[in-house]
């Protein structure tokens, strides 16, 4: 169905006049009549009853008019929305994040970001690093926020945001650091920095965390296990600072030798997009602690 014909038919049906429709469309009346007739031939049905002096729609014409009205109302709304987007510089970004970084960072970050940039809407997806990187490369995500990762892909740009030390935290206080080996250590063996932090602590105090519980997945699950006294855990400070400040967790040891940064990663072709520039600049200056 040709939308040009549909528009002419719609205006005639709406105005109930070929003359008024012609004036509205800035074409002559004979052209309107010819176009409507061609449209009827194309559809193989009569749209107007020409047996009376007044413009009257046939049954087919009434059905088509109602559908055309819905179509052009949607077109009008789309035009208004596009105008609003242009005038307000409105945009939308898709953000991906790992749970380790995202769970402590995203709620606070996006609340502050929205206050400053209310014109930018956003979607958020939590997943593991490899899936996030794949989605970023395929264009499903505009930007991802992940814990430190060595990335060599020439099509990606990595922007380091902030660094924090690892900390050993527990629900309980310990008089002696050596006593911690009697409690299971919740470990994330797939995270290189986590393994380095464990090794650094073992080397410093000549102890060995033989009793380890490996957990993969949600940061909240890990912290929940600490709250229940299942074990202690070594995490980047930014991911547990709220619990520490609230007195839920105690810092048993700060591991200065190993730091964890969180990074913004984007594809280089999106570096010049205004909404991406705004998000990067804001996040770089945002302090989670």
mmCIF file with all atom_site columns, N, CA, C and O in Angstrom, residues 158-191:
data_model
loop_
_atom_site.group_PDB
_atom_site.id
_atom_site.type_symbol
_atom_site.label_atom_id
_atom_site.label_alt_id
_atom_site.label_comp_id
_atom_site.label_asym_id
_atom_site.label_entity_id
_atom_site.label_seq_id
_atom_site.pdbx_PDB_ins_code
_atom_site.Cartn_x
_atom_site.Cartn_y
_atom_site.Cartn_z
_atom_site.occupancy
_atom_site.B_iso_or_equiv
_atom_site.pdbx_formal_charge
_atom_site.auth_seq_id
_atom_site.auth_comp_id
_atom_site.auth_asym_id
_atom_site.auth_atom_id
_atom_site.pdbx_PDB_model_num
ATOM 1   N N  . UNK A 1 158 ? 39.605 1.632   26.396 1.00 0.00 ? 158 UNK A N  1
ATOM 2   C CA . UNK A 1 158 ? 39.465 1.351   27.821 1.00 0.00 ? 158 UNK A CA 1
ATOM 3   C C  . UNK A 1 158 ? 39.808 2.609   28.604 1.00 0.00 ? 158 UNK A C  1
ATOM 4   O O  . UNK A 1 158 ? 40.873 3.202   28.421 1.00 0.00 ? 158 UNK A O  1
ATOM 5   N N  . UNK A 1 159 ? 38.895 3.031   29.458 1.00 0.00 ? 159 UNK A N  1
ATOM 6   C CA . UNK A 1 159 ? 39.101 4.224   30.281 1.00 0.00 ? 159 UNK A CA 1
ATOM 7   C C  . UNK A 1 159 ? 39.077 3.801   31.739 1.00 0.00 ? 159 UNK A C  1
ATOM 8   O O  . UNK A 1 159 ? 38.046 3.368   32.256 1.00 0.00 ? 159 UNK A O  1
ATOM 9   N N  . UNK A 1 160 ? 40.223 3.912   32.396 1.00 0.00 ? 160 UNK A N  1
ATOM 10  C CA . UNK A 1 160 ? 40.297 3.525   33.805 1.00 0.00 ? 160 UNK A CA 1
ATOM 11  C C  . UNK A 1 160 ? 39.653 4.617   34.656 1.00 0.00 ? 160 UNK A C  1
ATOM 12  O O  . UNK A 1 160 ? 39.909 5.800   34.462 1.00 0.00 ? 160 UNK A O  1
ATOM 13  N N  . UNK A 1 161 ? 38.820 4.204   35.595 1.00 0.00 ? 161 UNK A N  1
ATOM 14  C CA . UNK A 1 161 ? 38.069 5.175   36.386 1.00 0.00 ? 161 UNK A CA 1
ATOM 15  C C  . UNK A 1 161 ? 38.695 5.391   37.762 1.00 0.00 ? 161 UNK A C  1
ATOM 16  O O  . UNK A 1 161 ? 39.012 6.504   38.150 1.00 0.00 ? 161 UNK A O  1
ATOM 17  N N  . UNK A 1 162 ? 38.892 4.331   38.523 1.00 0.00 ? 162 UNK A N  1
ATOM 18  C CA . UNK A 1 162 ? 39.409 4.502   39.880 1.00 0.00 ? 162 UNK A CA 1
ATOM 19  C C  . UNK A 1 162 ? 40.022 3.191   40.354 1.00 0.00 ? 162 UNK A C  1
ATOM 20  O O  . UNK A 1 162 ? 39.710 2.118   39.834 1.00 0.00 ? 162 UNK A O  1
ATOM 21  N N  . UNK A 1 163 ? 40.909 3.296   41.355 1.00 0.00 ? 163 UNK A N  1
ATOM 22  C CA . UNK A 1 163 ? 41.551 2.111   41.919 1.00 0.00 ? 163 UNK A CA 1
ATOM 23  C C  . UNK A 1 163 ? 41.321 2.043   43.423 1.00 0.00 ? 163 UNK A C  1
ATOM 24  O O  . UNK A 1 163 ? 41.309 3.069   44.101 1.00 0.00 ? 163 UNK A O  1
ATOM 25  N N  . UNK A 1 164 ? 41.161 0.804   43.909 1.00 0.00 ? 164 UNK A N  1
ATOM 26  C CA . UNK A 1 164 ? 40.944 0.592   45.335 1.00 0.00 ? 164 UNK A CA 1
ATOM 27  C C  . UNK A 1 164 ? 41.727 -0.649  45.768 1.00 0.00 ? 164 UNK A C  1
ATOM 28  O O  . UNK A 1 164 ? 41.882 -1.593  44.984 1.00 0.00 ? 164 UNK A O  1
ATOM 29  N N  . UNK A 1 165 ? 42.179 -0.688  47.015 1.00 0.00 ? 165 UNK A N  1
ATOM 30  C CA . UNK A 1 165 ? 42.865 -1.889  47.509 1.00 0.00 ? 165 UNK A CA 1
ATOM 31  C C  . UNK A 1 165 ? 41.860 -3.007  47.790 1.00 0.00 ? 165 UNK A C  1
ATOM 32  O O  . UNK A 1 165 ? 40.664 -2.753  47.960 1.00 0.00 ? 165 UNK A O  1
ATOM 33  N N  . UNK A 1 166 ? 42.379 -4.211  47.844 1.00 0.00 ? 166 UNK A N  1
ATOM 34  C CA . UNK A 1 166 ? 41.569 -5.338  48.303 1.00 0.00 ? 166 UNK A CA 1
ATOM 35  C C  . UNK A 1 166 ? 41.570 -5.352  49.828 1.00 0.00 ? 166 UNK A C  1
ATOM 36  O O  . UNK A 1 166 ? 42.528 -4.890  50.463 1.00 0.00 ? 166 UNK A O  1
ATOM 37  N N  . UNK A 1 167 ? 40.481 -5.866  50.384 1.00 0.00 ? 167 UNK A N  1
ATOM 38  C CA . UNK A 1 167 ? 40.399 -5.987  51.843 1.00 0.00 ? 167 UNK A CA 1
ATOM 39  C C  . UNK A 1 167 ? 39.849 -7.366  52.214 1.00 0.00 ? 167 UNK A C  1
ATOM 40  O O  . UNK A 1 167 ? 39.007 -7.929  51.508 1.00 0.00 ? 167 UNK A O  1
ATOM 41  N N  . UNK A 1 168 ? 40.359 -7.878  53.299 1.00 0.00 ? 168 UNK A N  1
ATOM 42  C CA . UNK A 1 168 ? 39.797 -9.104  53.879 1.00 0.00 ? 168 UNK A CA 1
ATOM 43  C C  . UNK A 1 168 ? 38.756 -8.664  54.891 1.00 0.00 ? 168 UNK A C  1
ATOM 44  O O  . UNK A 1 168 ? 39.077 -7.944  55.841 1.00 0.00 ? 168 UNK A O  1
ATOM 45  N N  . UNK A 1 169 ? 37.514 -9.072  54.688 1.00 0.00 ? 169 UNK A N  1
ATOM 46  C CA . UNK A 1 169 ? 36.448 -8.656  55.602 1.00 0.00 ? 169 UNK A CA 1
ATOM 47  C C  . UNK A 1 169 ? 35.760 -9.868  56.213 1.00 0.00 ? 169 UNK A C  1
ATOM 48  O O  . UNK A 1 169 ? 35.749 -10.961 55.644 1.00 0.00 ? 169 UNK A O  1
ATOM 49  N N  . UNK A 1 170 ? 35.190 -9.626  57.384 1.00 0.00 ? 170 UNK A N  1
ATOM 50  C CA . UNK A 1 170 ? 34.521 -10.692 58.115 1.00 0.00 ? 170 UNK A CA 1
ATOM 51  C C  . UNK A 1 170 ? 33.363 -10.109 58.912 1.00 0.00 ? 170 UNK A C  1
ATOM 52  O O  . UNK A 1 170 ? 33.297 -8.903  59.155 1.00 0.00 ? 170 UNK A O  1
ATOM 53  N N  . UNK A 1 171 ? 32.480 -10.982 59.332 1.00 0.00 ? 171 UNK A N  1
ATOM 54  C CA . UNK A 1 171 ? 31.407 -10.574 60.246 1.00 0.00 ? 171 UNK A CA 1
ATOM 55  C C  . UNK A 1 171 ? 31.970 -10.423 61.659 1.00 0.00 ? 171 UNK A C  1
ATOM 56  O O  . UNK A 1 171 ? 31.448 -9.666  62.466 1.00 0.00 ? 171 UNK A O  1
ATOM 57  N N  . UNK A 1 172 ? 33.064 -11.154 61.936 1.00 0.00 ? 172 UNK A N  1
ATOM 58  C CA . UNK A 1 172 ? 33.634 -11.188 63.278 1.00 0.00 ? 172 UNK A CA 1
ATOM 59  C C  . UNK A 1 172 ? 34.940 -10.389 63.353 1.00 0.00 ? 172 UNK A C  1
ATOM 60  O O  . UNK A 1 172 ? 35.585 -10.124 62.347 1.00 0.00 ? 172 UNK A O  1
ATOM 61  N N  . UNK A 1 173 ? 35.313 -10.043 64.579 1.00 0.00 ? 173 UNK A N  1
ATOM 62  C CA . UNK A 1 173 ? 36.627 -9.447  64.834 1.00 0.00 ? 173 UNK A CA 1
ATOM 63  C C  . UNK A 1 173 ? 37.627 -10.566 65.137 1.00 0.00 ? 173 UNK A C  1
ATOM 64  O O  . UNK A 1 173 ? 37.263 -11.602 65.702 1.00 0.00 ? 173 UNK A O  1
ATOM 65  N N  . UNK A 1 174 ? 38.882 -10.336 64.757 1.00 0.00 ? 174 UNK A N  1
ATOM 66  C CA . UNK A 1 174 ? 39.934 -11.314 65.067 1.00 0.00 ? 174 UNK A CA 1
ATOM 67  C C  . UNK A 1 174 ? 41.056 -10.605 65.825 1.00 0.00 ? 174 UNK A C  1
ATOM 68  O O  . UNK A 1 174 ? 41.524 -9.534  65.417 1.00 0.00 ? 174 UNK A O  1
ATOM 69  N N  . UNK A 1 175 ? 41.490 -11.224 66.891 1.00 0.00 ? 175 UNK A N  1
ATOM 70  C CA . UNK A 1 175 ? 42.610 -10.646 67.640 1.00 0.00 ? 175 UNK A CA 1
ATOM 71  C C  . UNK A 1 175 ? 43.918 -10.813 66.887 1.00 0.00 ? 175 UNK A C  1
ATOM 72  O O  . UNK A 1 175 ? 44.791 -9.958  66.906 1.00 0.00 ? 175 UNK A O  1
ATOM 73  N N  . UNK A 1 176 ? 44.042 -11.941 66.224 1.00 0.00 ? 176 UNK A N  1
ATOM 74  C CA . UNK A 1 176 ? 45.279 -12.260 65.515 1.00 0.00 ? 176 UNK A CA 1
ATOM 75  C C  . UNK A 1 176 ? 44.924 -12.648 64.084 1.00 0.00 ? 176 UNK A C  1
ATOM 76  O O  . UNK A 1 176 ? 44.007 -13.447 63.867 1.00 0.00 ? 176 UNK A O  1
ATOM 77  N N  . UNK A 1 177 ? 45.652 -12.119 63.124 1.00 0.00 ? 177 UNK A N  1
ATOM 78  C CA . UNK A 1 177 ? 45.378 -12.402 61.717 1.00 0.00 ? 177 UNK A CA 1
ATOM 79  C C  . UNK A 1 177 ? 45.485 -13.891 61.409 1.00 0.00 ? 177 UNK A C  1
ATOM 80  O O  . UNK A 1 177 ? 44.786 -14.413 60.535 1.00 0.00 ? 177 UNK A O  1
ATOM 81  N N  . UNK A 1 178 ? 46.329 -14.591 62.140 1.00 0.00 ? 178 UNK A N  1
ATOM 82  C CA . UNK A 1 178 ? 46.503 -16.020 61.894 1.00 0.00 ? 178 UNK A CA 1
ATOM 83  C C  . UNK A 1 178 ? 45.247 -16.826 62.231 1.00 0.00 ? 178 UNK A C  1
ATOM 84  O O  . UNK A 1 178 ? 45.082 -17.951 61.758 1.00 0.00 ? 178 UNK A O  1
ATOM 85  N N  . UNK A 1 179 ? 44.380 -16.249 63.056 1.00 0.00 ? 179 UNK A N  1
ATOM 86  C CA . UNK A 1 179 ? 43.154 -16.961 63.430 1.00 0.00 ? 179 UNK A CA 1
ATOM 87  C C  . UNK A 1 179 ? 42.162 -17.077 62.267 1.00 0.00 ? 179 UNK A C  1
ATOM 88  O O  . UNK A 1 179 ? 41.241 -17.898 62.323 1.00 0.00 ? 179 UNK A O  1
ATOM 89  N N  . UNK A 1 180 ? 42.355 -16.267 61.242 1.00 0.00 ? 180 UNK A N  1
ATOM 90  C CA . UNK A 1 180 ? 41.380 -16.292 60.131 1.00 0.00 ? 180 UNK A CA 1
ATOM 91  C C  . UNK A 1 180 ? 41.404 -17.604 59.366 1.00 0.00 ? 180 UNK A C  1
ATOM 92  O O  . UNK A 1 180 ? 40.422 -17.966 58.707 1.00 0.00 ? 180 UNK A O  1
ATOM 93  N N  . UNK A 1 181 ? 42.509 -18.342 59.449 1.00 0.00 ? 181 UNK A N  1
ATOM 94  C CA . UNK A 1 181 ? 42.595 -19.592 58.678 1.00 0.00 ? 181 UNK A CA 1
ATOM 95  C C  . UNK A 1 181 ? 41.669 -20.674 59.236 1.00 0.00 ? 181 UNK A C  1
ATOM 96  O O  . UNK A 1 181 ? 41.417 -21.686 58.578 1.00 0.00 ? 181 UNK A O  1
ATOM 97  N N  . UNK A 1 182 ? 41.166 -20.443 60.444 1.00 0.00 ? 182 UNK A N  1
ATOM 98  C CA . UNK A 1 182 ? 40.226 -21.409 61.020 1.00 0.00 ? 182 UNK A CA 1
ATOM 99  C C  . UNK A 1 182 ? 38.815 -21.249 60.458 1.00 0.00 ? 182 UNK A C  1
ATOM 100 O O  . UNK A 1 182 ? 37.949 -22.102 60.653 1.00 0.00 ? 182 UNK A O  1
ATOM 101 N N  . UNK A 1 183 ? 38.582 -20.130 59.767 1.00 0.00 ? 183 UNK A N  1
ATOM 102 C CA . UNK A 1 183 ? 37.274 -19.857 59.149 1.00 0.00 ? 183 UNK A CA 1
ATOM 103 C C  . UNK A 1 183 ? 37.411 -20.001 57.635 1.00 0.00 ? 183 UNK A C  1
ATOM 104 O O  . UNK A 1 183 ? 38.396 -19.539 57.057 1.00 0.00 ? 183 UNK A O  1
ATOM 105 N N  . UNK A 1 184 ? 36.441 -20.644 56.974 1.00 0.00 ? 184 UNK A N  1
ATOM 106 C CA . UNK A 1 184 ? 36.523 -20.780 55.515 1.00 0.00 ? 184 UNK A CA 1
ATOM 107 C C  . UNK A 1 184 ? 36.671 -19.425 54.816 1.00 0.00 ? 184 UNK A C  1
ATOM 108 O O  . UNK A 1 184 ? 36.112 -18.421 55.266 1.00 0.00 ? 184 UNK A O  1
ATOM 109 N N  . UNK A 1 185 ? 37.428 -19.407 53.737 1.00 0.00 ? 185 UNK A N  1
ATOM 110 C CA . UNK A 1 185 ? 37.587 -18.199 52.935 1.00 0.00 ? 185 UNK A CA 1
ATOM 111 C C  . UNK A 1 185 ? 36.751 -18.359 51.656 1.00 0.00 ? 185 UNK A C  1
ATOM 112 O O  . UNK A 1 185 ? 36.931 -19.322 50.907 1.00 0.00 ? 185 UNK A O  1
ATOM 113 N N  . UNK A 1 186 ? 35.836 -17.451 51.461 1.00 0.00 ? 186 UNK A N  1
ATOM 114 C CA . UNK A 1 186 ? 35.033 -17.461 50.230 1.00 0.00 ? 186 UNK A CA 1
ATOM 115 C C  . UNK A 1 186 ? 35.889 -16.856 49.128 1.00 0.00 ? 186 UNK A C  1
ATOM 116 O O  . UNK A 1 186 ? 36.328 -15.702 49.233 1.00 0.00 ? 186 UNK A O  1
ATOM 117 N N  . UNK A 1 187 ? 36.147 -17.616 48.088 1.00 0.00 ? 187 UNK A N  1
ATOM 118 C CA . UNK A 1 187 ? 37.064 -17.153 47.046 1.00 0.00 ? 187 UNK A CA 1
ATOM 119 C C  . UNK A 1 187 ? 36.372 -17.097 45.686 1.00 0.00 ? 187 UNK A C  1
ATOM 120 O O  . UNK A 1 187 ? 35.388 -17.792 45.433 1.00 0.00 ? 187 UNK A O  1
ATOM 121 N N  . UNK A 1 188 ? 36.911 -16.237 44.844 1.00 0.00 ? 188 UNK A N  1
ATOM 122 C CA . UNK A 1 188 ? 36.443 -16.124 43.457 1.00 0.00 ? 188 UNK A CA 1
ATOM 123 C C  . UNK A 1 188 ? 37.631 -16.474 42.568 1.00 0.00 ? 188 UNK A C  1
ATOM 124 O O  . UNK A 1 188 ? 38.360 -15.599 42.097 1.00 0.00 ? 188 UNK A O  1
ATOM 125 N N  . UNK A 1 189 ? 37.828 -17.759 42.346 1.00 0.00 ? 189 UNK A N  1
ATOM 126 C CA . UNK A 1 189 ? 39.038 -18.251 41.689 1.00 0.00 ? 189 UNK A CA 1
ATOM 127 C C  . UNK A 1 189 ? 39.169 -17.812 40.235 1.00 0.00 ? 189 UNK A C  1
ATOM 128 O O  . UNK A 1 189 ? 40.261 -17.872 39.661 1.00 0.00 ? 189 UNK A O  1
ATOM 129 N N  . UNK A 1 190 ? 38.070 -17.370 39.645 1.00 0.00 ? 190 UNK A N  1
ATOM 130 C CA . UNK A 1 190 ? 38.134 -16.937 38.245 1.00 0.00 ? 190 UNK A CA 1
ATOM 131 C C  . UNK A 1 190 ? 38.620 -15.490 38.114 1.00 0.00 ? 190 UNK A C  1
ATOM 132 O O  . UNK A 1 190 ? 38.826 -15.005 37.011 1.00 0.00 ? 190 UNK A O  1
ATOM 133 N N  . UNK A 1 191 ? 38.789 -14.795 39.254 1.00 0.00 ? 191 UNK A N  1
ATOM 134 C CA . UNK A 1 191 ? 39.234 -13.395 39.242 1.00 0.00 ? 191 UNK A CA 1
ATOM 135 C C  . UNK A 1 191 ? 40.726 -13.353 39.573 1.00 0.00 ? 191 UNK A C  1
ATOM 136 O O  . UNK A 1 191 ? 41.113 -13.624 40.725 1.00 0.00 ? 191 UNK A O  1
#
